Short mmCIF file of C-alpha atoms in Angstrom, two decimals:
data_model
loop_
_atom_site.label_atom_id
_atom_site.label_comp_id
_atom_site.label_asym_id
_atom_site.label_seq_id
_atom_site.Cartn_x
_atom_site.Cartn_y
_atom_site.Cartn_z
CA MET A 325 116.35 90.20 113.86
CA THR A 326 119.90 88.77 113.76
CA ALA A 327 121.71 90.72 110.68
CA ILE A 328 122.42 88.97 107.43
CA THR A 329 125.99 88.55 106.62
CA VAL A 330 126.01 87.21 103.16
CA SER A 331 130.11 86.98 101.53
CA GLU A 332 129.39 85.50 98.16
CA PHE A 333 126.20 85.33 96.16
CA ARG A 334 124.94 81.74 96.43
CA VAL A 335 122.00 80.01 95.17
CA GLY A 336 121.31 78.05 97.91
CA GLU A 337 121.30 80.36 100.31
CA VAL A 338 118.95 82.56 98.20
CA LEU A 339 116.39 79.70 97.14
CA GLY A 340 116.33 78.56 101.15
CA ARG A 341 115.85 81.81 102.72
CA SER A 342 113.48 82.23 99.94
CA ILE A 343 111.53 79.23 101.17
CA ALA A 344 111.49 80.00 104.74
CA ILE A 345 109.94 83.73 103.80
CA LEU A 346 107.46 82.16 102.22
CA GLY A 347 106.84 79.73 104.73
CA ARG A 348 106.64 82.06 107.46
CA ASN A 349 104.19 84.11 105.22
CA LEU A 350 101.80 81.49 103.52
CA VAL A 351 98.37 83.63 104.83
CA PRO A 352 99.31 86.96 103.94
CA PHE A 353 101.63 85.69 100.66
CA GLY A 354 99.01 83.23 99.81
CA ILE A 355 96.33 85.52 100.41
CA LEU A 356 97.94 88.15 97.56
CA ALA A 357 99.01 85.80 94.89
CA LEU A 358 95.70 84.32 94.67
CA ILE A 359 93.82 88.05 94.94
CA PHE A 360 96.21 89.25 92.22
CA THR A 361 95.94 85.95 90.05
CA TRP A 362 92.02 85.32 89.42
CA PRO A 363 91.95 85.26 86.42
CA LEU A 364 94.14 81.97 86.05
CA LEU A 365 90.33 80.78 87.02
CA PHE A 366 89.42 81.48 83.69
CA PHE A 367 92.24 79.89 81.19
CA SER A 368 92.34 76.84 83.61
CA SER A 369 88.79 76.06 83.33
CA PRO A 370 87.23 73.18 81.80
CA MET A 371 84.95 75.78 80.00
CA ALA A 372 87.59 78.17 78.73
CA GLU A 373 89.23 75.33 77.17
CA ASP A 374 86.15 74.34 74.87
CA VAL A 375 85.47 77.60 74.38
CA ALA A 376 88.91 78.23 73.12
CA SER A 377 89.33 74.69 71.33
CA GLY A 378 85.28 76.04 69.55
CA THR A 379 83.02 73.30 71.34
CA THR A 380 81.34 75.82 73.17
CA SER A 381 79.71 78.85 73.11
CA PRO A 382 80.43 81.91 74.52
CA TYR A 383 77.17 82.65 75.45
CA GLY A 384 76.65 79.23 76.62
CA SER A 385 74.35 77.78 74.23
CA GLY A 386 75.98 75.30 72.79
CA ALA A 387 76.70 71.37 73.41
CA ALA A 388 80.48 70.69 74.91
CA GLY A 389 81.58 68.13 71.75
CA SER A 390 79.40 70.60 69.59
CA THR A 391 80.24 70.46 65.38
CA ASP A 392 78.58 73.54 64.73
CA PRO A 393 80.93 76.86 63.78
CA LEU A 394 80.86 79.64 65.62
CA THR A 395 79.23 82.95 64.91
CA ALA A 396 81.60 85.81 63.24
CA GLY A 397 79.79 87.59 66.94
CA GLU A 398 81.09 84.55 69.25
CA VAL A 399 84.30 84.25 67.99
CA ALA A 400 84.31 88.29 68.37
CA VAL A 401 83.05 88.21 72.08
CA ILE A 402 86.02 85.05 72.37
CA GLY A 403 88.64 87.03 71.15
CA GLY A 404 87.51 90.57 73.49
CA VAL A 405 86.96 88.30 76.59
CA VAL A 406 90.10 86.40 75.88
CA LEU A 407 92.09 89.83 75.68
CA ALA A 408 90.53 91.11 78.35
CA ALA A 409 91.31 89.08 80.38
CA VAL A 410 95.17 88.58 79.80
CA VAL A 411 95.80 92.30 79.73
CA VAL A 412 93.99 92.31 82.90
CA ALA A 413 96.14 88.89 84.43
CA ILE A 414 99.26 90.99 83.67
CA VAL A 415 98.40 93.85 85.20
CA LEU A 416 97.35 91.71 88.40
CA TYR A 417 100.27 89.41 88.07
CA MET A 418 102.49 92.67 88.14
CA LEU A 419 101.01 93.99 91.07
CA SER A 420 101.05 90.76 92.76
CA THR A 421 104.93 90.66 92.60
CA SER A 422 105.51 94.50 94.09
CA THR A 423 103.25 93.46 96.90
CA MET A 424 105.53 90.75 97.25
CA VAL A 425 108.56 92.39 96.79
CA TYR A 426 107.77 95.38 99.54
CA GLY A 427 106.52 92.09 101.81
CA THR A 428 109.61 90.26 101.70
CA PHE A 429 111.51 93.18 102.83
CA GLN A 430 109.26 93.76 105.74
CA ASP A 431 110.15 90.32 106.44
CA LEU A 432 114.16 90.62 105.76
CA ARG A 433 113.90 92.93 108.52
CA GLY A 434 111.25 91.63 111.08
CA ARG A 435 108.53 93.29 110.44
CA ARG A 436 105.26 91.90 110.11
CA ILE A 437 103.22 91.74 107.10
CA GLY A 438 100.25 93.14 105.87
CA VAL A 439 98.07 92.35 103.10
CA ALA A 440 96.53 95.72 103.21
CA THR A 441 99.96 97.79 103.34
CA CYS A 442 101.04 95.41 100.83
CA VAL A 443 98.50 96.50 98.11
CA ARG A 444 99.18 100.01 99.18
CA ARG A 445 102.52 100.02 98.43
CA GLY A 446 102.19 97.76 95.35
CA LEU A 447 99.77 99.95 93.75
CA ALA A 448 102.22 102.85 94.12
CA THR A 449 104.70 101.19 92.11
CA VAL A 450 102.44 98.65 89.45
CA PHE A 451 102.69 101.53 86.31
CA PRO A 452 106.91 101.81 86.54
CA VAL A 453 106.61 97.42 87.30
CA LEU A 454 104.22 96.77 84.00
CA GLY A 455 106.33 99.22 82.09
CA VAL A 456 109.76 97.51 83.11
CA ALA A 457 107.84 94.31 82.52
CA LEU A 458 106.92 95.05 78.93
CA LEU A 459 110.26 96.46 77.95
CA TYR A 460 112.18 93.65 79.92
CA THR A 461 109.04 90.80 77.91
CA LEU A 462 109.70 92.94 74.65
CA ALA A 463 113.62 92.44 75.08
CA VAL A 464 114.11 88.97 75.70
CA MET A 465 111.43 87.95 72.89
CA LEU A 466 113.39 90.31 70.11
CA GLY A 467 115.92 88.21 71.62
CA SER A 468 115.10 84.94 71.28
CA VAL A 469 113.60 85.41 68.14
CA ALA A 470 116.95 86.38 66.97
CA LEU A 471 118.66 83.08 68.52
CA ILE A 472 117.68 81.45 71.75
CA VAL A 473 120.39 82.63 73.67
CA PRO A 474 120.67 86.17 73.44
CA GLY A 475 116.77 86.08 74.69
CA VAL A 476 118.34 83.75 77.51
CA MET A 477 121.00 86.63 78.46
CA LEU A 478 118.91 89.22 78.62
CA TYR A 479 116.16 87.14 80.83
CA THR A 480 119.11 86.40 83.22
CA ALA A 481 120.64 89.77 82.98
CA PHE A 482 117.31 91.48 84.02
CA TRP A 483 115.59 89.20 86.36
CA VAL A 484 115.88 91.73 89.39
CA ALA A 485 114.73 94.92 87.61
CA ILE A 486 111.03 94.41 89.18
CA PRO A 487 112.71 94.79 92.97
CA VAL A 488 115.00 97.30 91.20
CA ALA A 489 111.68 99.49 90.42
CA VAL A 490 110.41 98.49 93.67
CA VAL A 491 112.96 100.15 95.83
CA GLU A 492 115.01 102.29 93.72
CA ARG A 493 112.74 103.54 91.55
CA PRO A 494 115.08 105.05 88.68
CA GLY A 495 113.38 104.45 86.28
CA VAL A 496 111.97 101.93 83.08
CA VAL A 497 114.92 102.22 81.03
CA ALA A 498 117.27 102.74 84.48
CA SER A 499 115.39 99.36 86.11
CA LEU A 500 116.43 97.24 83.55
CA LYS A 501 120.47 99.00 83.47
CA ARG A 502 120.53 98.27 86.99
CA SER A 503 119.83 95.05 87.22
CA ALA A 504 121.76 93.60 84.48
CA ALA A 505 124.44 95.70 86.14
CA LEU A 506 124.19 93.92 89.39
CA THR A 507 123.89 90.67 87.99
CA LYS A 508 127.10 91.34 85.74
CA GLY A 509 129.30 88.80 87.10
CA HIS A 510 126.99 86.73 89.06
CA ARG A 511 124.16 85.19 86.15
CA TRP A 512 125.88 81.60 85.64
CA ARG A 513 124.14 81.39 89.19
CA ILE A 514 121.04 83.36 88.28
CA PHE A 515 120.55 81.08 85.31
CA GLY A 516 121.25 77.73 87.43
CA MET A 517 118.24 79.03 89.95
CA ILE A 518 116.11 80.19 87.10
CA MET A 519 116.51 76.98 85.99
CA VAL A 520 115.24 74.73 89.17
CA LEU A 521 112.74 77.47 89.70
CA ALA A 522 111.14 76.03 86.44
CA LEU A 523 112.14 72.25 86.77
CA LEU A 524 110.36 72.66 90.67
CA ASN A 525 106.91 74.76 88.19
CA GLY A 526 107.06 71.97 86.00
CA VAL A 527 107.10 68.77 88.10
CA VAL A 528 104.04 70.38 90.08
CA ASP A 529 102.32 71.09 85.96
CA SER A 530 103.37 67.40 84.82
CA THR A 531 101.81 66.18 88.23
CA LEU A 532 98.73 68.01 88.02
CA GLN A 533 98.66 67.24 84.35
CA MET A 534 98.68 63.49 84.68
CA SER A 535 96.34 63.55 87.69
CA SER A 536 93.34 65.35 84.72
CA PHE A 537 93.68 62.58 83.01
CA GLY A 538 91.78 60.50 86.05
CA ALA A 539 89.01 63.67 86.49
CA ALA A 540 85.48 62.73 85.28
CA GLY A 541 82.65 65.27 85.36
CA THR A 542 82.19 68.75 86.07
CA ALA A 543 83.06 69.06 89.54
CA ALA A 544 86.10 67.03 89.04
CA MET A 545 87.50 69.01 86.48
CA ALA A 546 86.53 72.19 88.47
CA ALA A 547 88.26 71.00 91.57
CA HIS A 548 91.41 69.92 89.41
CA ALA A 549 91.34 73.50 87.84
CA VAL A 550 91.31 75.05 90.87
CA VAL A 551 93.76 73.42 92.40
CA SER A 552 95.92 74.35 89.26
CA TYR A 553 95.43 77.48 89.80
CA MET A 554 96.37 77.67 93.02
CA ALA A 555 99.72 75.51 92.52
CA THR A 556 100.39 78.24 89.89
CA ALA A 557 99.66 81.64 92.54
CA PHE A 558 102.08 79.64 94.64
CA PHE A 559 104.77 79.59 92.09
CA ILE A 560 104.48 83.15 91.29
CA ALA A 561 104.79 83.71 94.91
CA PHE A 562 107.54 82.02 94.93
CA GLY A 563 109.45 83.95 92.24
CA ALA A 564 108.54 87.05 93.78
CA VAL A 565 110.42 86.10 96.49
CA THR A 566 113.01 84.80 95.23
CA THR A 567 113.59 87.65 92.89
CA ALA A 568 113.50 90.01 95.77
CA VAL A 569 115.75 87.80 98.11
CA ALA A 570 118.56 88.26 95.39
CA TYR A 571 118.41 91.72 95.09
CA HIS A 572 119.16 91.90 98.08
CA ASP A 573 121.94 89.55 98.10
CA LEU A 574 123.47 91.08 95.41
CA ARG A 575 123.07 94.35 96.53
CA LEU A 576 124.94 93.37 100.11
CA VAL A 577 127.33 91.41 97.80
CA LYS A 578 128.49 93.66 96.08
CA GLU A 579 127.70 97.52 97.58
CA GLY A 580 128.15 96.51 101.28
CA LEU A 581 124.61 97.53 102.49
CA GLY A 582 122.33 95.83 104.51
CA ILE A 583 118.38 95.64 104.80
CA ASP A 584 118.21 98.40 106.88
CA GLU A 585 119.92 100.37 104.37
CA ILE A 586 118.40 99.06 101.47
CA ALA A 587 114.76 99.58 102.88
CA ALA A 588 115.07 102.65 104.15
CA VAL A 589 113.15 103.86 100.83
CA PHE A 590 110.08 102.43 102.54
CA ASP A 591 110.06 104.56 106.09
#
């Protein structure tokens, strides 16, 4: 494994290496993303859309397009199912991110990525990562309520907080502070990288949405839901890998630490 030398934090280099890492490990990362994002199938399925719009009973007795109002019991079931799915989706999303951050560092060290090992490492950090994610989201939401700009600033400042929580494990609040310190001086470039990722995701999502207009029948709609789910899982994996690579480069530029020194905590 050739040592990575980075003299300056560059968006192109981060994205380029992230794509290369994801390409080399498409199978293990793909398996991890698909395993941990399966609740997305519920939200992207035609049945879920009909239930959410009130045109189909969650018990399966109503017909799509029915104008009969849902009963109080059906509304309660819908609310419970959606809430449970959201909670499970958030937990699994954070777990998938933890596993792929660990996997990214293994790849950067020239080591083989094992799905089982990634899952075990992810489970070991899922609670701190959840805490970071919840506090991160709350801070960004409060900042966005006041004005959009503070929310965007916080989102950018805390962008590598999850890799910090996985690698350094300093605690929830300390992970956010550490991320803010690492990103300081590079936030415009990080913001640009976030916009690139969002643009790519938006283009793919729009393309899939347009293709769905011609889908007719349950089988076609189900196939479209699966493709959308797989695309979402891919971008979740891409985002996790990118944050890990960005975190590595920020530490290399700011602290002069190489991959072996950073990832020694996993040994």
